[in-house]
Coordinates of C-alpha atoms in Angstrom, one line a residue:
F194 CA 85.4 -80.1 -139.9
P195 CA 86.7 -77.6 -137.3
L196 CA 88.0 -75.3 -140.0
S197 CA 84.6 -75.1 -141.8
F198 CA 82.8 -74.6 -138.5
T199 CA 85.2 -71.8 -137.7
I200 CA 84.7 -70.1 -141.0
C201 CA 80.9 -70.4 -140.7
Y202 CA 81.1 -69.0 -137.2
I203 CA 83.2 -66.0 -138.4
L204 CA 80.8 -65.4 -141.2
C205 CA 77.8 -65.5 -138.9
I206 CA 79.5 -63.0 -136.5
C207 CA 80.3 -60.7 -139.5
L208 CA 76.7 -61.1 -140.7
C209 CA 75.3 -60.2 -137.3
R210 CA 77.5 -57.1 -137.0
F211 CA 76.5 -56.0 -140.5
M212 CA 72.8 -56.6 -139.6
L213 CA 73.2 -54.5 -136.4
L214 CA 74.8 -51.7 -138.5
L215 CA 71.8 -51.9 -140.9
I216 CA 69.4 -51.8 -138.0
I217 CA 71.0 -48.7 -136.6
L218 CA 71.0 -47.0 -140.1
S219 CA 67.4 -47.9 -140.7
L220 CA 66.4 -46.5 -137.3
C221 CA 68.2 -43.3 -138.1
F222 CA 66.4 -43.3 -141.5
L223 CA 63.0 -43.7 -139.8
F224 CA 63.8 -41.0 -137.4
F225 CA 64.6 -38.5 -140.2
F226 CA 61.8 -39.9 -142.5
F227 CA 59.2 -37.4 -141.4
L228 CA 61.6 -34.6 -140.6
M229 CA 62.8 -34.3 -144.2
I230 CA 59.5 -33.5 -145.8
R231 CA 59.9 -30.1 -147.5
R232 CA 57.3 -27.4 -148.0
P233 CA 55.4 -27.6 -151.3
P234 CA 56.6 -25.1 -154.0
R235 CA 54.5 -22.3 -155.0
S236 CA 53.4 -23.3 -158.5
T237 CA 50.2 -23.8 -160.5
L238 CA 50.3 -27.6 -160.3
S239 CA 48.2 -29.2 -157.6
S240 CA 50.5 -32.2 -157.2
S241 CA 51.7 -32.7 -153.7
S242 CA 55.4 -32.3 -152.8
A243 CA 54.8 -34.0 -149.5
A244 CA 53.4 -37.0 -151.2
S245 CA 56.4 -37.1 -153.5
D246 CA 58.7 -37.0 -150.5
V247 CA 56.8 -39.9 -148.9
Y248 CA 57.2 -42.0 -152.1
K249 CA 60.9 -41.2 -152.3
R250 CA 61.5 -42.2 -148.6
Q251 CA 59.5 -45.4 -149.1
V252 CA 61.8 -46.5 -152.0
Y253 CA 64.8 -46.2 -149.6
Y254 CA 63.1 -48.3 -146.9
L255 CA 62.0 -50.9 -149.5
Y256 CA 65.6 -51.5 -150.4
V257 CA 66.7 -51.6 -146.8
W258 CA 63.9 -54.1 -146.0
F259 CA 64.8 -56.2 -149.0
L260 CA 68.5 -56.4 -148.0
F261 CA 67.5 -57.4 -144.4
E262 CA 65.2 -60.1 -145.7
F263 CA 67.8 -61.5 -148.1
F264 CA 70.4 -61.8 -145.3
I265 CA 67.8 -63.3 -143.0
F266 CA 67.0 -65.9 -145.6
I267 CA 70.8 -66.7 -145.7
Y268 CA 70.8 -67.0 -142.0
K269 CA 67.7 -69.2 -142.0
G270 CA 69.2 -71.5 -144.7
L271 CA 72.3 -72.0 -142.7
H272 CA 71.0 -72.3 -139.1
L273 CA 67.4 -73.5 -139.3
P274 CA 66.0 -76.8 -140.7
Y275 CA 64.4 -74.9 -143.6
P276 CA 63.2 -77.0 -146.5
K277 CA 65.3 -76.1 -149.6
S278 CA 62.3 -76.0 -151.9
M279 CA 60.4 -73.6 -149.6
I280 CA 63.3 -71.2 -149.1
A281 CA 63.8 -71.0 -152.9
G282 CA 60.1 -70.2 -153.3
E283 CA 60.1 -67.6 -150.6
I284 CA 63.2 -65.9 -152.1
I285 CA 61.3 -65.8 -155.4
V286 CA 58.3 -64.2 -153.6
L287 CA 60.8 -61.7 -152.0
F288 CA 62.0 -60.6 -155.4
L289 CA 58.5 -60.5 -156.8
L290 CA 57.4 -58.3 -153.9
L291 CA 60.3 -56.0 -154.4
F292 CA 59.3 -55.6 -158.1
I293 CA 55.6 -55.1 -157.2
D294 CA 56.2 -52.5 -154.5
R295 CA 58.8 -50.7 -156.6
M296 CA 56.3 -50.4 -159.4
R297 CA 53.7 -49.2 -157.0
L298 CA 56.0 -46.4 -155.8
F299 CA 56.9 -45.5 -159.4
M300 CA 53.3 -45.3 -160.5
S301 CA 52.4 -43.2 -157.4
S302 CA 55.1 -40.8 -158.1
M303 CA 54.3 -40.6 -161.8
G304 CA 50.6 -40.1 -161.1
N305 CA 51.3 -37.5 -158.5
K306 CA 53.6 -35.5 -160.8
T307 CA 51.5 -35.7 -163.9
E308 CA 48.2 -35.5 -162.1
R309 CA 46.8 -38.5 -164.0
L310 CA 44.3 -40.9 -162.4
G311 CA 45.4 -44.0 -164.3
P312 CA 48.8 -44.5 -162.6
L313 CA 47.2 -43.6 -159.2
V314 CA 44.5 -46.3 -159.6
G315 CA 47.2 -48.8 -160.7
S316 CA 49.3 -47.8 -157.7
V317 CA 46.3 -48.5 -155.3
I318 CA 45.8 -52.0 -156.8
L319 CA 49.6 -52.8 -156.6
G320 CA 49.6 -51.4 -153.1
A321 CA 46.9 -53.9 -152.0
I322 CA 48.9 -56.7 -153.5
A323 CA 52.0 -55.5 -151.8
M324 CA 50.2 -55.4 -148.4
F325 CA 49.3 -59.0 -148.9
G326 CA 52.9 -59.8 -149.8
F327 CA 54.2 -58.1 -146.6
A328 CA 51.6 -59.8 -144.5
Y329 CA 52.9 -63.1 -145.9
F330 CA 56.4 -62.3 -144.8
A331 CA 55.1 -61.2 -141.4
F332 CA 52.8 -64.1 -140.6
M333 CA 52.8 -67.0 -143.1
Q334 CA 56.4 -68.0 -143.5
I335 CA 57.7 -71.3 -142.1
Y336 CA 60.1 -69.4 -139.7
V337 CA 59.5 -65.7 -138.8
L338 CA 62.2 -64.1 -136.8
R339 CA 61.4 -61.2 -134.5
L340 CA 63.6 -58.9 -136.5
E341 CA 61.6 -59.8 -139.6
L342 CA 58.4 -59.1 -137.8
V343 CA 59.5 -55.6 -136.8
L344 CA 60.9 -54.7 -140.2
T345 CA 57.9 -56.0 -142.0
A346 CA 55.5 -54.2 -139.6
I347 CA 57.3 -51.0 -140.4
A348 CA 57.0 -51.8 -144.2
I349 CA 53.3 -52.5 -143.8
G350 CA 52.9 -49.2 -142.0
L351 CA 54.8 -47.2 -144.6
T352 CA 52.9 -49.0 -147.4
G353 CA 49.6 -48.0 -145.6
I354 CA 50.7 -44.4 -145.4
G355 CA 51.6 -44.5 -149.1
L356 CA 48.2 -46.0 -150.0
F357 CA 46.4 -43.4 -147.9
T358 CA 48.5 -40.6 -149.6
T359 CA 47.7 -42.1 -153.0
I360 CA 44.0 -42.3 -152.3
L361 CA 44.0 -38.6 -151.1
M362 CA 45.8 -37.6 -154.3
L363 CA 43.3 -39.6 -156.4
I364 CA 40.4 -37.8 -154.7
K365 CA 42.1 -34.4 -155.1
F366 CA 42.9 -34.9 -158.8
A367 CA 39.4 -36.4 -159.5
N368 CA 37.7 -33.3 -158.0
N369 CA 40.0 -31.0 -160.0
R370 CA 39.1 -32.6 -163.3
I371 CA 37.1 -30.6 -165.8
I372 CA 34.6 -32.7 -167.6

């Protein structure tokens, strides 16, 4: 018994240190998130370079958020009286949300680059679904840790910025269409 407890304690300390490192890296990423948006190139396309940069940065944050959530689920499973059937279901929802939001970002980027309305409309629909998914992770889980709440609030904010940018691109491209 003492050996397994010691190993578990050491793993928890390593996990906490790793999570602290990821927090520091994600805060640095957020600090440089808006500083790294480059000027749009001078070309005939009306697609937005700034929107493209926003989508690229959101992909990075999505993976950081996913890793944090995954490690938090491991922590919850080890230290909280979490029902095994619920934790499995929430991990499945986590992977599903990763897939949905990644598809939203891909469709936003593709619609922005090709100036097509179809991918942008699909991106707005997937964005609304992703917002509900993030809201679930922020408010409706069995246990919501403060770290989860902060990271998910940032994810909701970035998804909102992405949806706003996509809607602006949708309006811009719809007005430029020749009928």
